[in-house]
Structure formats: structure tokens, C-alpha cells
Short mmCIF file of C-alpha atoms in Angstrom, two decimals:
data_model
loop_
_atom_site.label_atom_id
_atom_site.label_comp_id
_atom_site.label_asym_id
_atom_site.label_seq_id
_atom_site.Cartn_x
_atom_site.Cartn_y
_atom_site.Cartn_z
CA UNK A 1 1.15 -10.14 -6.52
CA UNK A 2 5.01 -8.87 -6.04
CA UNK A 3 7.24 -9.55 -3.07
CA UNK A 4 9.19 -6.41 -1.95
CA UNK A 5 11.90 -5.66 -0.14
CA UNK A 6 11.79 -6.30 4.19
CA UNK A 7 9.64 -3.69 5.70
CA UNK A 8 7.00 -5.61 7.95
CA UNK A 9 7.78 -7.06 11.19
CA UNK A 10 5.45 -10.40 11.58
CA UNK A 11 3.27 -10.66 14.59
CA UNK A 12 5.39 -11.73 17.59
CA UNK A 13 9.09 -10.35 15.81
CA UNK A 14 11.29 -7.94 16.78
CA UNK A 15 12.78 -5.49 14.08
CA UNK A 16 14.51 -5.46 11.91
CA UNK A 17 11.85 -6.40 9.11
CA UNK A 18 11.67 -9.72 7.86
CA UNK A 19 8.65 -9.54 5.13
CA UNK A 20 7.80 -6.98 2.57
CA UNK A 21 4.22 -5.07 1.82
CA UNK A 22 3.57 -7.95 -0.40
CA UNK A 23 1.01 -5.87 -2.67
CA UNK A 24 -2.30 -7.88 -4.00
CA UNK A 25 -4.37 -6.55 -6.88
CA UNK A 26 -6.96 -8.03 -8.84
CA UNK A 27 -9.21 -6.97 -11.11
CA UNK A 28 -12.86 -7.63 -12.84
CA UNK A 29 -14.75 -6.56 -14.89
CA UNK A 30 -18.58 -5.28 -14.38
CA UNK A 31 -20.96 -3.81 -16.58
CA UNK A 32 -19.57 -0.22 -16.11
CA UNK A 33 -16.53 0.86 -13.95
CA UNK A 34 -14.25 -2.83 -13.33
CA UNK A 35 -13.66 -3.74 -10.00
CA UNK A 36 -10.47 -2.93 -8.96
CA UNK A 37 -8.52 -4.48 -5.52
CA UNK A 38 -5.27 -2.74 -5.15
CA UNK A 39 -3.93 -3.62 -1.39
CA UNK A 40 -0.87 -4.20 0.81
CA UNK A 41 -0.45 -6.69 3.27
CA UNK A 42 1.05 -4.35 5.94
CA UNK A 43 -1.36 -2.00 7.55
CA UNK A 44 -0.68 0.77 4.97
CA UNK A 45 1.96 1.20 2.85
CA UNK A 46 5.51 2.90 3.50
CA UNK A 47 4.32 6.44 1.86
CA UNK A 48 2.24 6.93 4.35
CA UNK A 49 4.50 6.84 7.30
CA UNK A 50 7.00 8.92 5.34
CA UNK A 51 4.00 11.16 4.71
CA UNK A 52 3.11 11.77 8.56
CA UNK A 53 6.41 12.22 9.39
CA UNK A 54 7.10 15.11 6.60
CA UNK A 55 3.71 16.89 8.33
CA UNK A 56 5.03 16.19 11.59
CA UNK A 57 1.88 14.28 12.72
CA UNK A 58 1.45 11.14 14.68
CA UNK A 59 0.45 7.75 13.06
CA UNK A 60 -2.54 5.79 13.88
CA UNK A 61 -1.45 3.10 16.49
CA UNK A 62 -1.09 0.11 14.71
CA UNK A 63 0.69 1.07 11.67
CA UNK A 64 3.92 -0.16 12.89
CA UNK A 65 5.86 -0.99 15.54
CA UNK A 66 9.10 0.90 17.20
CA UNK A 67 12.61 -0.37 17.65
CA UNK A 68 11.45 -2.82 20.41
CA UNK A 69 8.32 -4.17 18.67
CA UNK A 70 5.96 -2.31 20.40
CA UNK A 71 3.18 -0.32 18.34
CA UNK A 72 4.18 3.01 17.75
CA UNK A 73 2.20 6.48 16.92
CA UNK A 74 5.64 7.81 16.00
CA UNK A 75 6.40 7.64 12.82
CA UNK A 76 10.21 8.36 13.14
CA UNK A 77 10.62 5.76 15.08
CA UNK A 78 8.95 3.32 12.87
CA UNK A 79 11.12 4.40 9.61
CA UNK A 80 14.27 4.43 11.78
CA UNK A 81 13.88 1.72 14.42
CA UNK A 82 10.98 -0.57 14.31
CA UNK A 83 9.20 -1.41 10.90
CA UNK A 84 5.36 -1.48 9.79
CA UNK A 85 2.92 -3.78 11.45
CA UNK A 86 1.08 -6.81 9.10
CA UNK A 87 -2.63 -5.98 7.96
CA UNK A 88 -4.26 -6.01 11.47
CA UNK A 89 -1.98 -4.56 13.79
CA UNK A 90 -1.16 -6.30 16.69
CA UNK A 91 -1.84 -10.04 17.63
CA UNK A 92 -5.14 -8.94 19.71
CA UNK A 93 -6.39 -7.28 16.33
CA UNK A 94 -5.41 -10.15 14.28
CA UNK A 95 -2.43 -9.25 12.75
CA UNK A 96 -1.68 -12.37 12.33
CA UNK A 97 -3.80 -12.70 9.11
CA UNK A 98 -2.10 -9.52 7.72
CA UNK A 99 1.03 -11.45 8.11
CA UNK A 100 -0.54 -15.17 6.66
CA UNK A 101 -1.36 -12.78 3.57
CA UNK A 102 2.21 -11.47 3.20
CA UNK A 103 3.48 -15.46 3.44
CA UNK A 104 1.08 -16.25 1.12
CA UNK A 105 2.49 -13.63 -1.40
CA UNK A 106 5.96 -14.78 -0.82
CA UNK A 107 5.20 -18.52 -1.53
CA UNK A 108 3.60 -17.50 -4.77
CA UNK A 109 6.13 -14.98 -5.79
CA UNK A 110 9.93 -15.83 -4.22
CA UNK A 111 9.05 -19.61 -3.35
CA UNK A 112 7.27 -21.10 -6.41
CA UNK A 113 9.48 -18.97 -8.86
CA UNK A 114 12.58 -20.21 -7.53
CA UNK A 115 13.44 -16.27 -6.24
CA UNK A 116 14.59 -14.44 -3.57
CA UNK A 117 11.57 -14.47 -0.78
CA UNK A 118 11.64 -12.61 2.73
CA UNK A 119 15.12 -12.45 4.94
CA UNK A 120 16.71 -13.12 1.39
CA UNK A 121 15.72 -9.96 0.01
CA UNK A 122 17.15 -6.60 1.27
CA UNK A 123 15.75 -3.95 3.47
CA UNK A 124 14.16 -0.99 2.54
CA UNK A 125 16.36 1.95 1.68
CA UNK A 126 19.49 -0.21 1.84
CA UNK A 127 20.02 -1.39 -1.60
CA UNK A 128 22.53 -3.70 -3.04
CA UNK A 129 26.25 -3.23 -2.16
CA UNK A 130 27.11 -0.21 -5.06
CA UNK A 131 23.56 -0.29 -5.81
CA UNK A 132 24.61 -2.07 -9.18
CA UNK A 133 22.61 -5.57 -8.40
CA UNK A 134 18.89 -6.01 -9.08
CA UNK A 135 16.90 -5.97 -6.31
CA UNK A 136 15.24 -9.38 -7.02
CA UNK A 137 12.06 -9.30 -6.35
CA UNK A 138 9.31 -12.06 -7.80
CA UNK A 139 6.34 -11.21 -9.10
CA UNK A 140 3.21 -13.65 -9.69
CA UNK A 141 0.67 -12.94 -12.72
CA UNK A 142 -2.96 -15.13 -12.78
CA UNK A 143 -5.34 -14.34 -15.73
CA UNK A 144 -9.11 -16.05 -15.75
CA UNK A 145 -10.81 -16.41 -18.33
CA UNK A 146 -14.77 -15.63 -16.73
CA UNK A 147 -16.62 -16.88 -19.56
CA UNK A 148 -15.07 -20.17 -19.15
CA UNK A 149 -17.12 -20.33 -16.05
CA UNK A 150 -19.79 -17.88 -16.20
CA UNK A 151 -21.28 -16.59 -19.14
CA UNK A 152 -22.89 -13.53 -17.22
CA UNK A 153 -19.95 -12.62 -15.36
CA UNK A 154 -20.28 -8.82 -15.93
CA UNK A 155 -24.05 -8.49 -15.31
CA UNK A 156 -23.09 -10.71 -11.86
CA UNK A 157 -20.20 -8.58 -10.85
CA UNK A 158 -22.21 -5.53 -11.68
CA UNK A 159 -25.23 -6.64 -9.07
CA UNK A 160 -22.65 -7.97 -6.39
CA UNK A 161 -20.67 -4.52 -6.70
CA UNK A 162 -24.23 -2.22 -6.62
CA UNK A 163 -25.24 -4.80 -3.73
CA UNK A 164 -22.70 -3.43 -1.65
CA UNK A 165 -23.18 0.11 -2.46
CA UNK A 166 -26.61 -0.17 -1.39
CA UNK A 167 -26.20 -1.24 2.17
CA UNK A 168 -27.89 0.88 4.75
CA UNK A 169 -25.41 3.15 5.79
CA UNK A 170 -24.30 4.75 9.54
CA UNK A 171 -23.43 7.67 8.34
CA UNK A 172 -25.88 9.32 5.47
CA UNK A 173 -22.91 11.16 4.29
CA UNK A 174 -20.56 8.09 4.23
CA UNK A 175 -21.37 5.46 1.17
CA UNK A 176 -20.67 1.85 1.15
CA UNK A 177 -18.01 1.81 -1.31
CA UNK A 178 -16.27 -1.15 -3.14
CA UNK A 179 -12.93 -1.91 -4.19
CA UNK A 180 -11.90 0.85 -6.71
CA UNK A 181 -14.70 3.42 -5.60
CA UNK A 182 -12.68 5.57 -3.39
CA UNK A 183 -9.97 6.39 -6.26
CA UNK A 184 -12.59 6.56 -9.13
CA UNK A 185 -14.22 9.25 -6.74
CA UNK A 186 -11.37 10.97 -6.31
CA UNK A 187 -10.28 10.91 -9.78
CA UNK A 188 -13.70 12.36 -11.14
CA UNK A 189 -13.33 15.02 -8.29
CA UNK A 190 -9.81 16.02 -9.28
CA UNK A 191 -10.50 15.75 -13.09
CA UNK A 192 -6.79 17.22 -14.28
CA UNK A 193 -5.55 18.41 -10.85
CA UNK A 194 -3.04 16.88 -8.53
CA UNK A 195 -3.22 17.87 -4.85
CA UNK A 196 0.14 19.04 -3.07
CA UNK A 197 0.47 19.77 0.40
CA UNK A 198 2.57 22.58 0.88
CA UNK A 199 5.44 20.60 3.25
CA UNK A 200 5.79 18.14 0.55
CA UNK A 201 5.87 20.74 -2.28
CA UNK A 202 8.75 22.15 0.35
CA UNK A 203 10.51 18.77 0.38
CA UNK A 204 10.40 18.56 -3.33
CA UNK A 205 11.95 22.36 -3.73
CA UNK A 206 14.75 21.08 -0.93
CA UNK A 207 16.04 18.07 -3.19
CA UNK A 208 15.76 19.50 -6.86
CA UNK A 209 17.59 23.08 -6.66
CA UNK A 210 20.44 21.54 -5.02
CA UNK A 211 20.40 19.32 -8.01
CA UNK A 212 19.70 22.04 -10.70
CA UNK A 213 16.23 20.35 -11.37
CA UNK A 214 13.71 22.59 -12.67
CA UNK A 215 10.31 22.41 -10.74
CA UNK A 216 6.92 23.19 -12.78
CA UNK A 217 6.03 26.33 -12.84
CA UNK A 218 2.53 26.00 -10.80
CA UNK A 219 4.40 24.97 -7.92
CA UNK A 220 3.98 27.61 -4.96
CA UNK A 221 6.79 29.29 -3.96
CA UNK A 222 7.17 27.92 0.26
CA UNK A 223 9.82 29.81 2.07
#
């Protein structure tokens, strides 16, 4: 778990931020591929607001919240104005749990360390005055030991995980997937190759010539 800096506005606040996107991971190992939980507490992550807005598309409502509080499908207006809403969205969707996980994380990371936690840390994009300071953010490591419990931890871990894959589906061409499973998938599809969409491979062009940076060769020339 790592705090980060203030990008989530908790249910019932008004911007600016007060809590970060508080990642969780963890980790396990199975018989074949491990288990892997990689999540943040907001909604999504920052990158993928940034990421609408650079293709000029609307955001799901309920990835974060305007300059008043209010959910927002804009995305400019939640990277200028509001902020990103806790896992959940809005109070009627529960939010609030998005938000208790995000606490959570900062009581295990800022709190218990003795760091900086929440309102203490900075907001996003706004480093420290001259940029010369750390950012201090906490971090908090756990490692188990499974065969101190369970002998036949893999094997179990391997029939919970294939458990859930087997569900009866909705959609025949939709899996039940598990943590990890949507990234191994994509990894195996992609083998070597790294996806670009063509705005962001314009964005990328737009910041390194200015800067003399050389960009790889494969990348498409965009006018």
C-alpha cells in the first residue's frame, strides 16, 4: 500500500482533494499464473482522466467530481476544478467504502509510520516549493508466510482462482476473470507490442522536439 499525493475528494467534500489514490496490491501465489490485485481506491486512476481528455471524450459519470462536487462526465473539469471520486462514486453508489479504503491506506502508510498522511501531503501536479523537497509519501509492505498456515496454499488458491473462472457467464463472449487475468490476457495478446493511440503518439511528438528528444523510429509520423 502507498499514500499519494491529494487527488480524491471524500464522499460529502468539496474540492480541492483531500486524499490520494491510495493504491492496494497484493499478491499470491497459485499453481500456475499468481494472483495478482493491483487497485486504486479512487474510481480509476488519474491516467485515465488525462487519457479522455487527450481523445477529447467524456468520462463515465462517477469518475470524479467538478469544481462544485458534483459528478462530472467532463474530464477537464475534473483535472482543473473538481478532483476524482472514491471507489464507488457517489454516496448513493457507496462511495463511501471507496473512501473507508483510502483512510485505511493512510492509517497504515502516513499514520502508523509517523509520515505525512492526507491534507499534509501536496496536491497533484503542484510539487514542493522549487520542487527540491521529497514528496513524502509512506508506503506499507506485509509479507505472509502461507505455509505457516496452510500447507496447500497453492493447490487452494489455484481451485478458488479456476472457481471463479468457471462461473456461468452473461455474456458467452465475456469470461469471469480474476485479479491479474485481464493484464496476463493482454500481455499474451500483445506479446512484444505496445499499443499507441495516435493523439497520444501526437502529444508525445509535441513535448520531445521542442526539447531535442529523439522519438523511436516506429513512431508514426501525425501531422
Amino acid at each position: 500500500m502507498t499514500n499519494t499525493r491529494r487527488l480524491v475528494c471524500p464522499t460529502r467534500s468539496m474540492p480541492p482533494p483531500s486524499l490520494g489514490t491510495n493504491p492496494i496490491s497484493v499478491t499470491a501465489p497459485t499453481k500456475t499464473d499468481p494472483w495478482c490485485l493491483d487497485m486504486a481506491t479512487s474510481t480509476v486512476p488519474i491516467g485515465k482522466v488525462e487519457l479522455y481528455k487527450r481523445l477529447e471524450k467524456k468520462i463515465p459519470l462517477g469518475w470524479g467530481v467538478d469544481g462544485t462536487g458534483a459528478l462530472s462526465d467532463d474530464p477537464t473539469a475534473v483535472l482543473e476544478q473538481g478532483g476524482l471520486a472514491p471507489l464507488g462514486g457517489a454516496e448513493e453508489t457507496r462511495g463511501y467504502k471507496g473512501y473507508g479504503l483510502a483512510a485505511m491506506v493512510e492509517m497504515f502508510c502516513g499514520v502508523l509510520s509517523g509520515g505525512k498522511w492526507g491534507q499534509q501531503l501536496g496536491p497533484w501536479r503542484k510539487p514542493s516549493q522549487g520542487g527540491e523537497r521529497p514528496a513524502g509519501l509512506s508506503h506499507c509492505f506485509a509479507a505472509i508466510d502461507p505455509h505457516a498456515f496452510n500447507p496447500d496454499f497453492e493447490e487452494g488458491m489455484q481451485g478458488f482462482a479456476d472457481s471463479l473462472r468457471a462461473l456461468p457467464v452473461v455474456d458467452p463472449q465475456k469470461p469471469v476473470l480474476t485479479a491479474g487475468d485481464p493484464e496476463l490476457l493482454k500481455a499474451r495478446q500483445q506479446a512484444k507490442l505496445v499499443v499507441y493511440d495516435a493523439k497520444v503518439v501526437a502529444a508525445l511528438r509535441q513535448f520531445a522536439v521542442p526539447l531535442g528528444v529523439p522519438l523511436p523510429d516506429f513512431f508514426p509520423v501525425v501531422a
